[in-house]
Amino acid sequence: MVAARVVVGCVGRLRVTGDVPESLRGTPVVVAVNHVGNFDPLVLVAAMRVRRLAPRLLATAGLFRAPVIGRVLRACGHIPVNRRSTSAADALHEAEAALAAGALVALYPEGRIGLDPGMWPERGKTGLARLALRSGATVLPVAQWGAHEVVAYHGAGAMVARFLGSVVRRPVLRVHFGPPVPLDDLPADAPGVALRATERIMSAVTDALEPLRVDEPRLPRHIDATRPLSTARTADRRHRGPVPEERG
C-alpha cells in the first residue's frame, strides 16, 4: 500500500473524491472499478490508502508480470487471476474467503482494459455481480480517470517512455468513490439476476466517472496509439458520438 502511494506520487497528482460510508467499514464490500490502463491498479490502491482502506485487488495475471507495477502488486498481497485456466476459479474462492472475513475486495467487472473509443465503461461480465449476490457483500462503484496517461497500453518501449515522461508531466489521476449500488431487491437465485445486477453496477460506475471527465465528454484528450479500439462491447450510449475508426 505504501509502495503504491510512493510510485503514484512520483508520476502524477492523485485526487480522491467520495468515500466509503463508515457503516460499511469492516463489512464485506466488493468494489467495482473501471479499467482504463495498465497503471490504474496502483492508482486504485493508492487512493484506497488515502481513504484508510486495505483492499484485496483481483487483476489479470499479466499485470503481475509487468515491471514495477507487478512487483508492487505482489508486495501488497493482491490476487492474480489467470484467465482461461483452472486457477481463475481459485482466485474467486480466495475473494469469497476474504469477503467472509469482512474484507474489501476490488474487481474489474469489464474483465480487461476497456477498448471503447471514448474510454467509457464497456459491458461488464457477471462474475463480480455473482460474487456479490452469493456473499451478500455491498457493491461500491469506483471510477478513475487519468491513469491511462501514465503507461502505454502495449509495447515495452512505449510503456517505459510514457512512464518516464509522466515523471515530468505529472498528469492528474482522479479516483471517485460513488454511493453503494442497491441490489437488495434482486433475488440471488432468480433467472438472469446476475446480468441485471451487472447492468446496474456498470451504470453506477459510469455515473461515478462522469464528473471526473467533464471536459472530455466523448473522446479522451490523451490518445494512446498502441491501444486497439473496438465498439463490440460498448454499453452505455449516453456519451456516444463520432468515434475514431476501429483498430486492432
Short mmCIF file of C-alpha atoms in Angstrom, two decimals:
data_model
loop_
_atom_site.label_atom_id
_atom_site.label_comp_id
_atom_site.label_asym_id
_atom_site.label_seq_id
_atom_site.Cartn_x
_atom_site.Cartn_y
_atom_site.Cartn_z
CA MET A 1 0.00 0.00 0.00
CA VAL A 2 2.75 2.46 0.94
CA ALA A 3 4.77 1.42 -2.13
CA ALA A 4 1.81 2.14 -4.42
CA ARG A 5 1.32 5.57 -2.88
CA VAL A 6 5.01 6.42 -3.38
CA VAL A 7 5.11 5.24 -7.02
CA VAL A 8 1.88 7.06 -7.89
CA GLY A 9 3.16 10.24 -6.23
CA CYS A 10 6.26 10.15 -8.44
CA VAL A 11 4.37 10.14 -11.73
CA GLY A 12 1.15 12.03 -11.10
CA ARG A 13 -1.05 14.16 -8.88
CA LEU A 14 -3.60 11.99 -7.10
CA ARG A 15 -7.05 13.48 -6.47
CA VAL A 16 -9.56 11.38 -4.49
CA THR A 17 -13.22 12.27 -4.01
CA GLY A 18 -16.06 10.44 -2.28
CA ASP A 19 -15.56 7.84 0.43
CA VAL A 20 -16.72 4.54 1.85
CA PRO A 21 -19.54 5.11 4.38
CA GLU A 22 -18.41 4.49 7.95
CA SER A 23 -21.19 1.95 8.37
CA LEU A 24 -19.62 -0.26 5.67
CA ARG A 25 -16.09 -0.30 7.04
CA GLY A 26 -15.24 -3.73 8.39
CA THR A 27 -18.12 -5.35 6.49
CA PRO A 28 -17.92 -7.35 3.21
CA VAL A 29 -17.59 -4.86 0.34
CA VAL A 30 -16.96 -5.51 -3.35
CA VAL A 31 -15.54 -2.54 -5.23
CA ALA A 32 -16.43 -2.35 -8.94
CA VAL A 33 -13.92 -0.17 -10.78
CA ASN A 34 -13.44 0.79 -14.42
CA HIS A 35 -10.24 -0.33 -16.12
CA VAL A 36 -8.57 2.43 -18.15
CA GLY A 37 -4.95 1.30 -18.38
CA ASN A 38 -2.03 -0.75 -17.13
CA PHE A 39 -1.19 1.69 -14.35
CA ASP A 40 -4.64 2.08 -12.83
CA PRO A 41 -4.29 -0.80 -10.28
CA LEU A 42 -1.59 1.19 -8.49
CA VAL A 43 -3.69 4.37 -8.64
CA LEU A 44 -6.64 2.49 -7.16
CA VAL A 45 -4.54 1.04 -4.33
CA ALA A 46 -3.02 4.47 -3.59
CA ALA A 47 -6.49 6.04 -3.49
CA MET A 48 -7.64 3.32 -1.11
CA ARG A 49 -4.75 4.16 1.19
CA VAL A 50 -5.81 7.82 1.18
CA ARG A 51 -9.22 6.65 2.38
CA ARG A 52 -7.64 4.33 5.02
CA LEU A 53 -8.69 1.16 3.23
CA ALA A 54 -6.74 -2.04 2.60
CA PRO A 55 -8.30 -3.79 -0.42
CA ARG A 56 -7.58 -7.18 -1.93
CA LEU A 57 -7.41 -6.45 -5.65
CA LEU A 58 -8.19 -9.12 -8.26
CA ALA A 59 -6.47 -8.34 -11.55
CA THR A 60 -5.28 -10.20 -14.61
CA ALA A 61 -2.07 -12.12 -14.06
CA GLY A 62 -0.40 -10.19 -16.89
CA LEU A 63 -0.27 -7.08 -14.72
CA PHE A 64 1.65 -9.00 -12.08
CA ARG A 65 4.34 -9.80 -14.65
CA ALA A 66 4.82 -6.16 -15.63
CA PRO A 67 7.98 -4.41 -14.38
CA VAL A 68 7.47 -2.10 -11.38
CA ILE A 69 3.68 -2.46 -11.41
CA GLY A 70 3.74 -6.23 -10.94
CA ARG A 71 6.33 -6.11 -8.18
CA VAL A 72 4.27 -3.57 -6.21
CA LEU A 73 1.05 -5.56 -6.66
CA ARG A 74 2.68 -8.76 -5.43
CA ALA A 75 4.25 -6.96 -2.46
CA CYS A 76 0.82 -5.65 -1.46
CA GLY A 77 -0.71 -9.15 -1.42
CA HIS A 78 -3.15 -8.74 -4.27
CA ILE A 79 -4.67 -11.66 -6.16
CA PRO A 80 -3.65 -12.53 -9.75
CA VAL A 81 -6.34 -14.02 -11.99
CA ASN A 82 -5.15 -16.38 -14.71
CA ARG A 83 -7.99 -16.15 -17.18
CA ARG A 84 -8.83 -19.23 -19.25
CA SER A 85 -7.26 -21.50 -16.62
CA THR A 86 -8.46 -23.52 -13.64
CA SER A 87 -6.67 -21.13 -11.28
CA ALA A 88 -9.17 -18.41 -12.19
CA ALA A 89 -11.72 -20.20 -10.01
CA ASP A 90 -9.14 -20.33 -7.20
CA ALA A 91 -8.88 -16.54 -7.28
CA LEU A 92 -12.66 -16.21 -6.86
CA HIS A 93 -12.63 -18.69 -3.97
CA GLU A 94 -9.90 -16.60 -2.34
CA ALA A 95 -12.02 -13.49 -2.88
CA GLU A 96 -15.05 -15.18 -1.28
CA ALA A 97 -12.96 -16.17 1.73
CA ALA A 98 -11.70 -12.61 2.08
CA LEU A 99 -15.26 -11.25 1.95
CA ALA A 100 -16.40 -13.77 4.56
CA ALA A 101 -13.71 -12.34 6.82
CA GLY A 102 -15.09 -8.82 6.33
CA ALA A 103 -12.53 -7.68 3.76
CA LEU A 104 -12.90 -5.18 0.96
CA VAL A 105 -12.28 -6.83 -2.42
CA ALA A 106 -11.79 -4.82 -5.62
CA LEU A 107 -12.51 -6.22 -9.08
CA TYR A 108 -12.68 -5.01 -12.67
CA PRO A 109 -16.14 -6.06 -13.93
CA GLU A 110 -15.14 -5.32 -17.54
CA GLY A 111 -12.53 -8.09 -17.30
CA ARG A 112 -10.00 -6.17 -19.39
CA ILE A 113 -8.69 -2.69 -20.13
CA GLY A 114 -11.57 -1.06 -21.96
CA LEU A 115 -11.27 -0.72 -25.74
CA ASP A 116 -14.25 1.58 -26.27
CA PRO A 117 -13.05 4.54 -28.40
CA GLY A 118 -14.48 7.01 -25.89
CA MET A 119 -12.97 5.09 -22.95
CA TRP A 120 -16.34 4.82 -21.26
CA PRO A 121 -17.00 1.56 -19.34
CA GLU A 122 -17.82 -1.42 -21.51
CA ARG A 123 -20.41 -4.10 -20.82
CA GLY A 124 -19.42 -5.89 -17.64
CA LYS A 125 -19.00 -9.60 -17.10
CA THR A 126 -21.25 -11.18 -14.47
CA GLY A 127 -18.52 -12.56 -12.17
CA LEU A 128 -18.47 -9.56 -9.83
CA ALA A 129 -22.26 -9.49 -9.55
CA ARG A 130 -22.41 -13.22 -8.84
CA LEU A 131 -19.73 -12.86 -6.17
CA ALA A 132 -21.65 -10.05 -4.50
CA LEU A 133 -25.02 -11.82 -4.68
CA ARG A 134 -23.60 -15.07 -3.27
CA SER A 135 -21.72 -13.39 -0.44
CA GLY A 136 -24.26 -10.69 0.40
CA ALA A 137 -21.48 -8.09 0.10
CA THR A 138 -22.24 -4.45 -0.63
CA VAL A 139 -21.15 -3.27 -4.09
CA LEU A 140 -19.37 0.08 -4.21
CA PRO A 141 -18.74 1.70 -7.63
CA VAL A 142 -15.40 3.46 -8.02
CA ALA A 143 -14.38 5.37 -11.14
CA GLN A 144 -10.93 6.51 -12.15
CA TRP A 145 -9.55 8.71 -14.87
CA GLY A 146 -6.06 9.81 -15.89
CA ALA A 147 -4.11 6.62 -15.21
CA HIS A 148 -4.23 5.81 -18.93
CA GLU A 149 -1.81 8.70 -19.49
CA VAL A 150 0.95 7.17 -17.34
CA VAL A 151 1.70 3.86 -19.12
CA ALA A 152 1.02 2.92 -22.76
CA TYR A 153 -1.31 0.01 -23.48
CA HIS A 154 1.24 -2.08 -25.40
CA GLY A 155 4.93 -2.29 -26.26
CA ALA A 156 7.76 -2.31 -23.71
CA GLY A 157 9.46 0.72 -25.25
CA ALA A 158 6.26 2.75 -25.43
CA MET A 159 5.31 1.77 -21.88
CA VAL A 160 8.67 2.79 -20.41
CA ALA A 161 8.83 6.01 -22.44
CA ARG A 162 5.34 7.05 -21.37
CA PHE A 163 6.07 6.18 -17.74
CA LEU A 164 9.28 8.23 -17.66
CA GLY A 165 7.54 11.10 -19.42
CA SER A 166 4.87 11.09 -16.73
CA VAL A 167 7.51 11.92 -14.12
CA VAL A 168 7.88 15.27 -15.89
CA ARG A 169 4.27 15.83 -16.98
CA ARG A 170 2.66 14.59 -13.74
CA PRO A 171 -0.89 14.08 -15.02
CA VAL A 172 -3.82 14.41 -12.65
CA LEU A 173 -5.02 10.96 -11.52
CA ARG A 174 -8.62 11.12 -10.37
CA VAL A 175 -10.48 8.49 -8.33
CA HIS A 176 -14.08 8.85 -7.16
CA PHE A 177 -15.96 6.63 -4.70
CA GLY A 178 -19.66 6.54 -5.58
CA PRO A 179 -22.64 5.53 -3.42
CA PRO A 180 -23.40 1.81 -2.88
CA VAL A 181 -25.34 0.04 -5.63
CA PRO A 182 -28.72 -1.23 -4.37
CA LEU A 183 -29.09 -4.94 -5.10
CA ASP A 184 -31.33 -5.98 -2.20
CA ASP A 185 -34.37 -6.20 -4.46
CA LEU A 186 -32.71 -8.83 -6.67
CA PRO A 187 -33.23 -12.44 -5.51
CA ALA A 188 -29.89 -14.23 -5.75
CA ASP A 189 -31.32 -17.34 -7.44
CA ALA A 190 -33.67 -15.70 -9.96
CA PRO A 191 -33.01 -16.34 -13.70
CA GLY A 192 -30.97 -13.55 -15.28
CA VAL A 193 -30.38 -11.80 -11.98
CA ALA A 194 -26.59 -11.66 -12.41
CA LEU A 195 -26.98 -9.89 -15.75
CA ARG A 196 -29.45 -7.38 -14.31
CA ALA A 197 -27.16 -6.72 -11.35
CA THR A 198 -24.17 -6.27 -13.69
CA GLU A 199 -26.03 -3.71 -15.79
CA ARG A 200 -26.96 -1.81 -12.66
CA ILE A 201 -23.36 -1.89 -11.38
CA MET A 202 -21.85 -0.72 -14.67
CA SER A 203 -24.36 2.12 -14.89
CA ALA A 204 -23.28 3.23 -11.39
CA VAL A 205 -19.59 3.11 -12.41
CA THR A 206 -20.39 5.24 -15.47
CA ASP A 207 -22.27 7.73 -13.28
CA ALA A 208 -19.24 7.97 -10.99
CA LEU A 209 -16.93 8.57 -13.97
CA GLU A 210 -18.91 11.44 -15.49
CA PRO A 211 -17.75 14.18 -13.07
CA LEU A 212 -14.11 13.12 -13.48
CA ARG A 213 -14.03 13.92 -17.20
CA VAL A 214 -16.45 16.78 -17.70
CA ASP A 215 -14.02 18.40 -20.15
CA GLU A 216 -13.68 15.13 -22.12
CA PRO A 217 -17.32 14.08 -22.51
CA ARG A 218 -16.99 11.94 -25.63
CA LEU A 219 -13.38 11.22 -26.54
CA PRO A 220 -10.33 11.24 -24.26
CA ARG A 221 -7.88 14.08 -24.67
CA HIS A 222 -4.94 11.68 -24.48
CA ILE A 223 -4.90 9.20 -27.37
CA ASP A 224 -2.76 6.09 -26.94
CA ALA A 225 -1.84 4.86 -30.42
CA THR A 226 -0.90 1.44 -29.02
CA ARG A 227 -4.40 0.76 -27.65
CA PRO A 228 -6.73 -1.09 -30.05
CA LEU A 229 -10.25 0.27 -30.45
CA SER A 230 -13.46 -1.71 -30.53
CA THR A 231 -17.16 -0.97 -30.10
CA ALA A 232 -18.05 -4.66 -29.75
CA ARG A 233 -18.69 -4.36 -26.01
CA THR A 234 -19.76 -0.73 -25.81
CA ALA A 235 -22.53 -0.46 -23.25
CA ASP A 236 -23.85 2.96 -22.15
CA ARG A 237 -24.60 5.06 -25.24
CA ARG A 238 -25.16 8.35 -23.40
CA HIS A 239 -21.75 9.59 -24.48
CA ARG A 240 -21.60 8.11 -27.95
CA GLY A 241 -20.82 10.42 -30.80
CA PRO A 242 -18.49 10.32 -33.78
CA VAL A 243 -15.70 7.90 -32.86
CA PRO A 244 -12.37 7.03 -34.45
CA GLU A 245 -12.20 4.11 -36.80
CA GLU A 246 -11.67 0.80 -35.03
CA ARG A 247 -8.13 -0.51 -34.90
CA GLY A 248 -6.92 -3.90 -33.77
#
